[in-house]
């Protein structure tokens, strides 16, 4: 069966957006300044080399992915439960960060403190069993600095194999058209 990509309105997850993104924001707050002010010194033949303060975007992203993936292992994680509620007939077996992009305010490759981050986009893939064996749903989350720190601004399903998606208006229009025929 060919997988069909479905775009869901931005209203998906809206009523629980803060609840769903809490884990994501917590990860970034924990990482915010952890290890960012360290300076690395290496003594090789009486030569001392200092590293720039902060961590590279890649290091920060890898740490954030690892922490979020650890949280997503919990079968009662809110995001996993939310996917199950949206698709009704599925049980999420696993979830993981499939993509993460971090953009800094100054365009540099180093993050010294959390306020250096302008935008974070995360795709979380949930693998599940249901009517379709080994199905998947990708949830796209966007966190931005709104002036008051990092805040979730968007969460939606960017891809799903699910036959049932109770929060997708297109699903209900399809049900209505079948019933009316």
Tab-separated table of C-alpha atoms in Angstrom:
chain	number	residue	atom	x	y	z
A	1	UNK	CA	0.000	0.000	0.000
A	2	UNK	CA	1.423	3.339	-1.005
A	3	UNK	CA	1.839	5.642	1.936
A	4	UNK	CA	-0.186	8.789	1.636
A	5	UNK	CA	1.149	11.991	3.095
A	6	UNK	CA	-1.501	13.995	4.858
A	7	UNK	CA	-1.227	17.600	5.909
A	8	UNK	CA	-3.265	18.376	8.973
A	9	UNK	CA	-4.409	21.830	9.915
A	10	UNK	CA	-2.339	23.779	12.389
A	11	UNK	CA	-5.149	23.395	14.876
A	12	UNK	CA	-4.032	19.816	15.524
A	13	UNK	CA	-2.703	19.615	19.078
A	14	UNK	CA	-3.654	23.257	19.649
A	15	UNK	CA	-5.679	22.589	22.766
A	16	UNK	CA	-2.786	20.711	24.357
A	17	UNK	CA	0.120	22.526	22.725
A	18	UNK	CA	1.727	23.688	25.969
A	19	UNK	CA	1.255	20.285	27.565
A	20	UNK	CA	2.794	18.475	24.589
A	21	UNK	CA	5.757	20.806	24.274
A	22	UNK	CA	6.525	20.909	28.008
A	23	UNK	CA	9.026	18.067	27.717
A	24	UNK	CA	10.702	19.694	24.753
A	25	UNK	CA	11.037	23.050	26.495
A	26	UNK	CA	12.266	21.372	29.677
A	27	UNK	CA	15.057	19.753	27.681
A	28	UNK	CA	16.141	23.101	26.264
A	29	UNK	CA	15.983	24.819	29.643
A	30	UNK	CA	18.140	22.088	31.175
A	31	UNK	CA	20.566	22.379	28.289
A	32	UNK	CA	20.299	26.168	28.267
A	33	UNK	CA	23.541	26.952	30.012
A	34	UNK	CA	24.731	23.475	30.952
A	35	UNK	CA	28.335	23.335	29.909
A	36	UNK	CA	28.060	26.525	27.897
A	37	UNK	CA	30.520	28.597	29.935
A	38	UNK	CA	33.220	25.969	30.055
A	39	UNK	CA	36.579	26.715	28.531
A	40	UNK	CA	38.641	23.803	27.443
A	41	UNK	CA	42.351	23.936	28.061
A	42	UNK	CA	44.836	21.505	26.633
A	43	UNK	CA	48.512	21.474	27.552
A	44	UNK	CA	50.617	20.143	24.710
A	45	UNK	CA	54.331	20.943	24.872
A	46	UNK	CA	53.738	24.033	27.020
A	47	UNK	CA	51.107	25.287	24.572
A	48	UNK	CA	47.758	26.220	26.084
A	49	UNK	CA	44.797	26.286	23.698
A	50	UNK	CA	41.493	27.866	24.692
A	51	UNK	CA	38.200	26.986	23.115
A	52	UNK	CA	35.450	29.519	22.476
A	53	UNK	CA	32.803	29.666	25.224
A	54	UNK	CA	29.590	27.757	24.711
A	55	UNK	CA	28.843	24.681	22.657
A	56	UNK	CA	28.390	24.214	18.940
A	57	UNK	CA	24.875	23.950	17.547
A	58	UNK	CA	25.605	20.312	16.653
A	59	UNK	CA	26.667	19.480	20.231
A	60	UNK	CA	23.622	21.253	21.662
A	61	UNK	CA	21.301	19.512	19.186
A	62	UNK	CA	22.785	16.085	19.924
A	63	UNK	CA	22.416	16.590	23.690
A	64	UNK	CA	18.826	17.811	23.269
A	65	UNK	CA	17.959	14.866	20.980
A	66	UNK	CA	19.435	12.363	23.431
A	67	UNK	CA	17.503	13.794	26.387
A	68	UNK	CA	14.244	14.009	24.444
A	69	UNK	CA	14.664	10.479	23.060
A	70	UNK	CA	15.176	9.243	26.612
A	71	UNK	CA	11.901	10.886	27.676
A	72	UNK	CA	10.055	9.490	24.640
A	73	UNK	CA	10.892	5.918	25.712
A	74	UNK	CA	8.232	6.241	28.409
A	75	UNK	CA	5.001	4.683	27.096
A	76	UNK	CA	2.967	7.237	29.055
A	77	UNK	CA	4.725	10.250	27.503
A	78	UNK	CA	2.079	12.881	26.588
A	79	UNK	CA	3.088	12.999	22.934
A	80	UNK	CA	2.777	9.224	22.519
A	81	UNK	CA	-0.624	9.262	24.248
A	82	UNK	CA	-1.784	12.176	22.093
A	83	UNK	CA	-0.957	10.287	18.872
A	84	UNK	CA	-2.913	7.290	20.189
A	85	UNK	CA	-5.899	9.536	20.990
A	86	UNK	CA	-5.823	11.173	17.560
A	87	UNK	CA	-5.720	7.864	15.679
A	88	UNK	CA	-7.976	5.916	18.088
A	89	UNK	CA	-7.095	2.454	16.727
A	90	UNK	CA	-3.313	2.538	17.218
A	91	UNK	CA	-0.849	1.722	19.986
A	92	UNK	CA	2.450	3.611	19.843
A	93	UNK	CA	5.369	1.195	20.233
A	94	UNK	CA	8.164	3.763	20.078
A	95	UNK	CA	8.845	7.427	19.428
A	96	UNK	CA	12.057	9.262	18.633
A	97	UNK	CA	13.417	12.563	17.346
A	98	UNK	CA	13.790	12.140	13.597
A	99	UNK	CA	14.943	15.681	12.837
A	100	UNK	CA	15.922	18.794	14.763
A	101	UNK	CA	16.953	22.193	13.449
A	102	UNK	CA	18.272	24.984	15.650
A	103	UNK	CA	18.677	28.565	14.456
A	104	UNK	CA	20.604	31.110	16.514
A	105	UNK	CA	19.781	34.814	16.691
A	106	UNK	CA	23.233	35.923	15.612
A	107	UNK	CA	23.690	33.264	12.925
A	108	UNK	CA	26.773	31.865	14.633
A	109	UNK	CA	27.487	28.188	15.183
A	110	UNK	CA	27.843	28.489	18.969
A	111	UNK	CA	25.296	28.660	21.758
A	112	UNK	CA	26.514	30.303	24.961
A	113	UNK	CA	23.114	30.627	26.639
A	114	UNK	CA	19.523	29.708	25.825
A	115	UNK	CA	18.727	33.281	24.786
A	116	UNK	CA	21.065	32.785	21.784
A	117	UNK	CA	18.458	30.455	20.249
A	118	UNK	CA	15.868	32.018	17.942
A	119	UNK	CA	13.981	28.939	16.705
A	120	UNK	CA	13.940	25.174	17.150
A	121	UNK	CA	12.032	22.828	14.854
A	122	UNK	CA	11.652	19.193	15.888
A	123	UNK	CA	10.102	16.244	14.066
A	124	UNK	CA	9.150	13.350	16.329
A	125	UNK	CA	8.316	10.051	14.656
A	126	UNK	CA	5.964	7.641	16.410
A	127	UNK	CA	5.921	4.031	15.234
A	128	UNK	CA	2.708	2.193	16.001
A	129	UNK	CA	0.618	-0.887	15.419
A	130	UNK	CA	-3.012	-0.703	14.387
A	131	UNK	CA	-5.039	-1.506	11.279
A	132	UNK	CA	-1.818	-0.816	9.406
A	133	UNK	CA	1.080	-2.872	10.717
A	134	UNK	CA	4.205	-0.811	11.410
A	135	UNK	CA	2.571	2.532	10.729
A	136	UNK	CA	4.075	5.872	11.586
A	137	UNK	CA	3.082	9.405	12.414
A	138	UNK	CA	5.424	12.390	12.336
A	139	UNK	CA	4.627	15.311	14.638
A	140	UNK	CA	6.249	18.644	13.802
A	141	UNK	CA	6.899	20.995	16.762
A	142	UNK	CA	8.150	24.574	16.559
A	143	UNK	CA	9.559	26.481	19.533
A	144	UNK	CA	10.558	30.150	19.170
A	145	UNK	CA	11.964	32.896	21.340
A	146	UNK	CA	8.977	35.193	21.774
A	147	UNK	CA	10.847	37.716	23.899
A	148	UNK	CA	9.922	35.860	27.096
A	149	UNK	CA	12.128	32.855	26.405
A	150	UNK	CA	11.447	29.775	24.317
A	151	UNK	CA	7.727	29.111	23.814
A	152	UNK	CA	5.888	26.525	21.700
A	153	UNK	CA	4.144	28.166	18.751
A	154	UNK	CA	3.111	25.249	16.554
A	155	UNK	CA	2.457	21.520	16.744
A	156	UNK	CA	0.865	19.456	14.026
A	157	UNK	CA	0.978	16.110	12.273
A	158	UNK	CA	3.097	16.490	9.143
A	159	UNK	CA	2.767	12.846	8.018
A	160	UNK	CA	0.725	9.811	8.993
A	161	UNK	CA	-0.161	6.354	7.718
A	162	UNK	CA	-3.229	6.258	9.955
A	163	UNK	CA	-6.607	5.527	8.439
A	164	UNK	CA	-8.382	7.255	11.322
A	165	UNK	CA	-7.398	10.710	12.464
A	166	UNK	CA	-10.227	12.139	14.525
A	167	UNK	CA	-8.702	15.603	14.648
A	168	UNK	CA	-8.332	15.974	10.894
A	169	UNK	CA	-11.365	17.802	9.454
A	170	UNK	CA	-10.788	16.035	6.111
A	171	UNK	CA	-11.399	12.708	7.828
A	172	UNK	CA	-14.840	13.838	9.023
A	173	UNK	CA	-15.745	15.239	5.601
A	174	UNK	CA	-14.842	11.861	4.093
A	175	UNK	CA	-16.974	10.054	6.700
A	176	UNK	CA	-19.884	12.408	5.985
A	177	UNK	CA	-19.631	11.906	2.226
A	178	UNK	CA	-19.671	8.101	2.601
A	179	UNK	CA	-22.653	8.237	4.971
A	180	UNK	CA	-24.577	10.566	2.642
A	181	UNK	CA	-24.017	8.347	-0.416
